[in-house]
mmCIF file of C-alpha atoms in Angstrom:
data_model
loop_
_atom_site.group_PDB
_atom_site.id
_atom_site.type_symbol
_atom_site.label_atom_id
_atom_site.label_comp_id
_atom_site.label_asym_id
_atom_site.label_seq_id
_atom_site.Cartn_x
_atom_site.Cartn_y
_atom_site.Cartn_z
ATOM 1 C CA UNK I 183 -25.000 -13.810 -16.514
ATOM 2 C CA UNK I 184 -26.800 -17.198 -15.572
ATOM 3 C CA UNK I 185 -26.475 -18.592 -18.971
ATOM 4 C CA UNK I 186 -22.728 -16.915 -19.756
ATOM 5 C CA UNK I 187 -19.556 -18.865 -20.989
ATOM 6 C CA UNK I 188 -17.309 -19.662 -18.272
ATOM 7 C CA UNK I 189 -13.182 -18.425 -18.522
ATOM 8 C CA UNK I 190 -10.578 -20.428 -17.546
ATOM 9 C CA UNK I 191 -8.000 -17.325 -16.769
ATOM 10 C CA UNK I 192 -9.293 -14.751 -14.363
ATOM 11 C CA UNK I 193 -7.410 -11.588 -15.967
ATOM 12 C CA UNK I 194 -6.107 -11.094 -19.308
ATOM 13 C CA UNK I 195 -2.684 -10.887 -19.320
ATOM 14 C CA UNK I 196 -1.158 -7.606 -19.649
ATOM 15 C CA UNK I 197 -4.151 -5.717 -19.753
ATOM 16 C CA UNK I 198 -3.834 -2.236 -18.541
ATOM 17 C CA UNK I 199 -6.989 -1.062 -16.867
ATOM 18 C CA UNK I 200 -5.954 2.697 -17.302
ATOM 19 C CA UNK I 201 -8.087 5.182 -16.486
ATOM 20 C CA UNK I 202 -6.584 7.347 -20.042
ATOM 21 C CA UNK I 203 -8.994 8.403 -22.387
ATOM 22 C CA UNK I 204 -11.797 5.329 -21.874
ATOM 23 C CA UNK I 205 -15.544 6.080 -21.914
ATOM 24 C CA UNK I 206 -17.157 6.039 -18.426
ATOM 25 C CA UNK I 207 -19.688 3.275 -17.577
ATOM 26 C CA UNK I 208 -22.901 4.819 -17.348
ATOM 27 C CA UNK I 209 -23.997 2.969 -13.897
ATOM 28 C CA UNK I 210 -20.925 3.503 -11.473
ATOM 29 C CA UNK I 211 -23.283 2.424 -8.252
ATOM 30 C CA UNK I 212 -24.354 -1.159 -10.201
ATOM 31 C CA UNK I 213 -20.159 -1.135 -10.631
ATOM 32 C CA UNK I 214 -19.804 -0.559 -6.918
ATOM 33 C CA UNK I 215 -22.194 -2.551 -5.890
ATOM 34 C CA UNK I 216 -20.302 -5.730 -7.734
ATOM 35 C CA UNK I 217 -16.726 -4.823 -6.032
ATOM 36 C CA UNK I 218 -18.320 -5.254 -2.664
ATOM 37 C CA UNK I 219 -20.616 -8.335 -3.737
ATOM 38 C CA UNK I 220 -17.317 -9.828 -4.911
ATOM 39 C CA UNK I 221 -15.094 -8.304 -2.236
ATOM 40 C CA UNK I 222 -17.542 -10.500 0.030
ATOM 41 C CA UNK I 223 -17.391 -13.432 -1.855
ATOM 42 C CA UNK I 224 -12.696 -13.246 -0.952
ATOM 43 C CA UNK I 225 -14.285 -14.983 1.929
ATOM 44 C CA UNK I 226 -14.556 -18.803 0.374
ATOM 45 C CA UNK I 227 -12.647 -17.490 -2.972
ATOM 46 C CA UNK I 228 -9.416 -15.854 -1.883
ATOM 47 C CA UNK I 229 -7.595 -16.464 -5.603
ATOM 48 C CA UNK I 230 -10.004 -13.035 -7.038
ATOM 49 C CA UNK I 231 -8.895 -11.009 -4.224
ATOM 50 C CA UNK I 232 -6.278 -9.263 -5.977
ATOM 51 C CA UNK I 233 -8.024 -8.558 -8.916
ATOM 52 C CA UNK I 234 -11.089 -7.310 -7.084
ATOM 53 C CA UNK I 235 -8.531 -5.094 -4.944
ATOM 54 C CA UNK I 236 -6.955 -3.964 -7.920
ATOM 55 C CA UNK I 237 -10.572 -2.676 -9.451
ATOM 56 C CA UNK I 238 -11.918 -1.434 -6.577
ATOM 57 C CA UNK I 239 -9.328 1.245 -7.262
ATOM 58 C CA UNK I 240 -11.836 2.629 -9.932
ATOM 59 C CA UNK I 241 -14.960 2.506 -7.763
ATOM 60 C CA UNK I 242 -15.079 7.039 -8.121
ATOM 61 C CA UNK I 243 -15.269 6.660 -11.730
ATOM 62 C CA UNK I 244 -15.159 3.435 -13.637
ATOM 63 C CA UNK I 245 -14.429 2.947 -17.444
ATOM 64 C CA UNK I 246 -16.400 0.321 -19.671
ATOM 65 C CA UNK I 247 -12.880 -1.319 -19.615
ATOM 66 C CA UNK I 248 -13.617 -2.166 -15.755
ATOM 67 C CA UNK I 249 -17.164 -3.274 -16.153
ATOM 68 C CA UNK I 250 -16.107 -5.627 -18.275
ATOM 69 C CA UNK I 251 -13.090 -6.777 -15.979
ATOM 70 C CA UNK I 252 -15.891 -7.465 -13.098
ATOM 71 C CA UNK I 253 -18.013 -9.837 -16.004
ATOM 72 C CA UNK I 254 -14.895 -11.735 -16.642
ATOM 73 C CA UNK I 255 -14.481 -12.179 -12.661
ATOM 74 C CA UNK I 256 -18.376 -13.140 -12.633
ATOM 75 C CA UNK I 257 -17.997 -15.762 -15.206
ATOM 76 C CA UNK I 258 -14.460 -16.954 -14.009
ATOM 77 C CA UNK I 259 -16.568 -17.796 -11.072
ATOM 78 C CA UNK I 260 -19.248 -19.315 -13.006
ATOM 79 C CA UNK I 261 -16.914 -21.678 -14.435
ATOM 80 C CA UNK I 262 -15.785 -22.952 -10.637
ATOM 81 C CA UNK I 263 -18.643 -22.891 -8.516
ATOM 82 C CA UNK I 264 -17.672 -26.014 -7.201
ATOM 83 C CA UNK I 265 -14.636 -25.320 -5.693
ATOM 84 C CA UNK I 266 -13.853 -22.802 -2.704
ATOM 85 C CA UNK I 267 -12.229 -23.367 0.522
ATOM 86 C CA UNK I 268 -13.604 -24.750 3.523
ATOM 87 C CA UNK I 269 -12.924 -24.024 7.556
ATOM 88 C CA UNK I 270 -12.275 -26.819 9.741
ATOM 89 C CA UNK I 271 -11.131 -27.378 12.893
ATOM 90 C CA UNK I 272 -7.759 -28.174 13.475
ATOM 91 C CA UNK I 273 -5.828 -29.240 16.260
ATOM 92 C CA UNK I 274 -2.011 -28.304 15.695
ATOM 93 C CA UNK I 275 -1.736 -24.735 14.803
ATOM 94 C CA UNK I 276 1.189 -23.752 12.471
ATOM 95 C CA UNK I 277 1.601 -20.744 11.367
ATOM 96 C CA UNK I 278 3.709 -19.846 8.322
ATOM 97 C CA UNK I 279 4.115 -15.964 6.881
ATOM 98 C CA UNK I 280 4.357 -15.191 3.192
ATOM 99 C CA UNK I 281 4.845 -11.423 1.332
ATOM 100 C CA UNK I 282 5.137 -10.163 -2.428
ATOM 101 C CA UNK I 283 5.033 -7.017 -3.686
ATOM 102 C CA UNK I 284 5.427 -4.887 -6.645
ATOM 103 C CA UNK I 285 6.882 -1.424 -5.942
ATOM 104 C CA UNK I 286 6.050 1.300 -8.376
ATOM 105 C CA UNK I 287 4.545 -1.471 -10.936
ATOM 106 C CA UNK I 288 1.266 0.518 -11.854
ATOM 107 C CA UNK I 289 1.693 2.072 -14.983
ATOM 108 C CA UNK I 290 -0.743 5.258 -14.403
ATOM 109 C CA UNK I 291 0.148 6.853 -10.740
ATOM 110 C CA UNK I 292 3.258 3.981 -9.943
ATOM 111 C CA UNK I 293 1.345 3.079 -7.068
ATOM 112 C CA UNK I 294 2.987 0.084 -5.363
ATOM 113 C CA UNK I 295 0.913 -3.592 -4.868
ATOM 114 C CA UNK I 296 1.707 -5.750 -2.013
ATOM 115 C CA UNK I 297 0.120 -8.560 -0.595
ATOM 116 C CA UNK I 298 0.537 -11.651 2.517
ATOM 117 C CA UNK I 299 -0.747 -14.476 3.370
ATOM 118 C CA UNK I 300 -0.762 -16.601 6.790
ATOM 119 C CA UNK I 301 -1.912 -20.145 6.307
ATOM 120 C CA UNK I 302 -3.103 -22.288 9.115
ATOM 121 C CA UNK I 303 -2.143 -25.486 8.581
ATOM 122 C CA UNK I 304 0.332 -27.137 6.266
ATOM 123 C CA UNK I 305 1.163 -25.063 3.496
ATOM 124 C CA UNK I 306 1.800 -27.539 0.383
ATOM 125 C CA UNK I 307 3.103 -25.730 -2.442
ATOM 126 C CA UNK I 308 4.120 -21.571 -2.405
ATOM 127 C CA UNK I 309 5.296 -19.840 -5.047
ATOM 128 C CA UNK I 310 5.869 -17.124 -6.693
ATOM 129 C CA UNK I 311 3.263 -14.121 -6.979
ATOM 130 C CA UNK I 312 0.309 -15.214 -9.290
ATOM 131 C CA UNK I 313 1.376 -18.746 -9.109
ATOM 132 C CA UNK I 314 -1.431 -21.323 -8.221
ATOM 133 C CA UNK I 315 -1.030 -21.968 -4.192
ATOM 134 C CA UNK I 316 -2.716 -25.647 -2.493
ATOM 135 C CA UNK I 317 -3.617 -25.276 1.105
ATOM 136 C CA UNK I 318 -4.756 -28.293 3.200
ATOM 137 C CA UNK I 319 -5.581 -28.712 6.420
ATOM 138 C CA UNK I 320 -4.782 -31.330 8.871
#
């Protein structure tokens, strides 16, 4: 993966990772071992954290389909490993409270997706779910 193409787009849009009648990946604990490696990474990185939520649904038993879901997160990340968020100190606190969800939008078991967010600091630009967000601090 050092030498890999990077993606501009972190998912493909409406791609179904379905758990129908796809072949199993052969190496579910290598799979597992990537959700939490990437789970860890939501840290600095919090624009994969839905996706990597949203596969680590599969972590039991994970289809070729999802393998290859994780690469494209991998070398989405390739492509900006010079961006990521950074913690500083800040002296006037204001907090601001932000929800989506999605009830009954997954097409296998209509489980429902939610998600928040509380920014510290001044919130620049919110919009809607999967829309690009800015954060800066003071």
């Amino acid at each position: 993966m050092l030498s890999c193409k990077s993606v501009d787009c972190l998912v493909v849009v409406n791609d179904k990772a379905d758990v129908g009648d796809l072949p199993e990946f052969t190496e579910p604990s290598s799979y597992r071992s990537l959700i939490g490696s990437l789970l860890y990474a939501c840290g600095t990185r919090p624009n994969i954290m839905f996706s990597i939520s949203y596969l680590s649904r599969f972590m039991q038993t994970p289809s070729i389909q999802h393998f290859m879901a994780v690469k494209r997160i991998l070398r989405y990340l390739k492509g900006i490993l010079d961006f990521g968020l950074s913690y500083k100190r800040i002296f006037e606190v204001q907090l601001h409270g932000f929800s989506g969800s999605d009830y009954a939008g997954d097409s296998t078991d209509c489980k429902s997706t939610s998600g928040y967010v509380f920014p510290l600091g001044i919130l620049l630009s919110a919009g809607i779910p999967g829309s690009k967000m800015l954060w800066l601090n003071q």
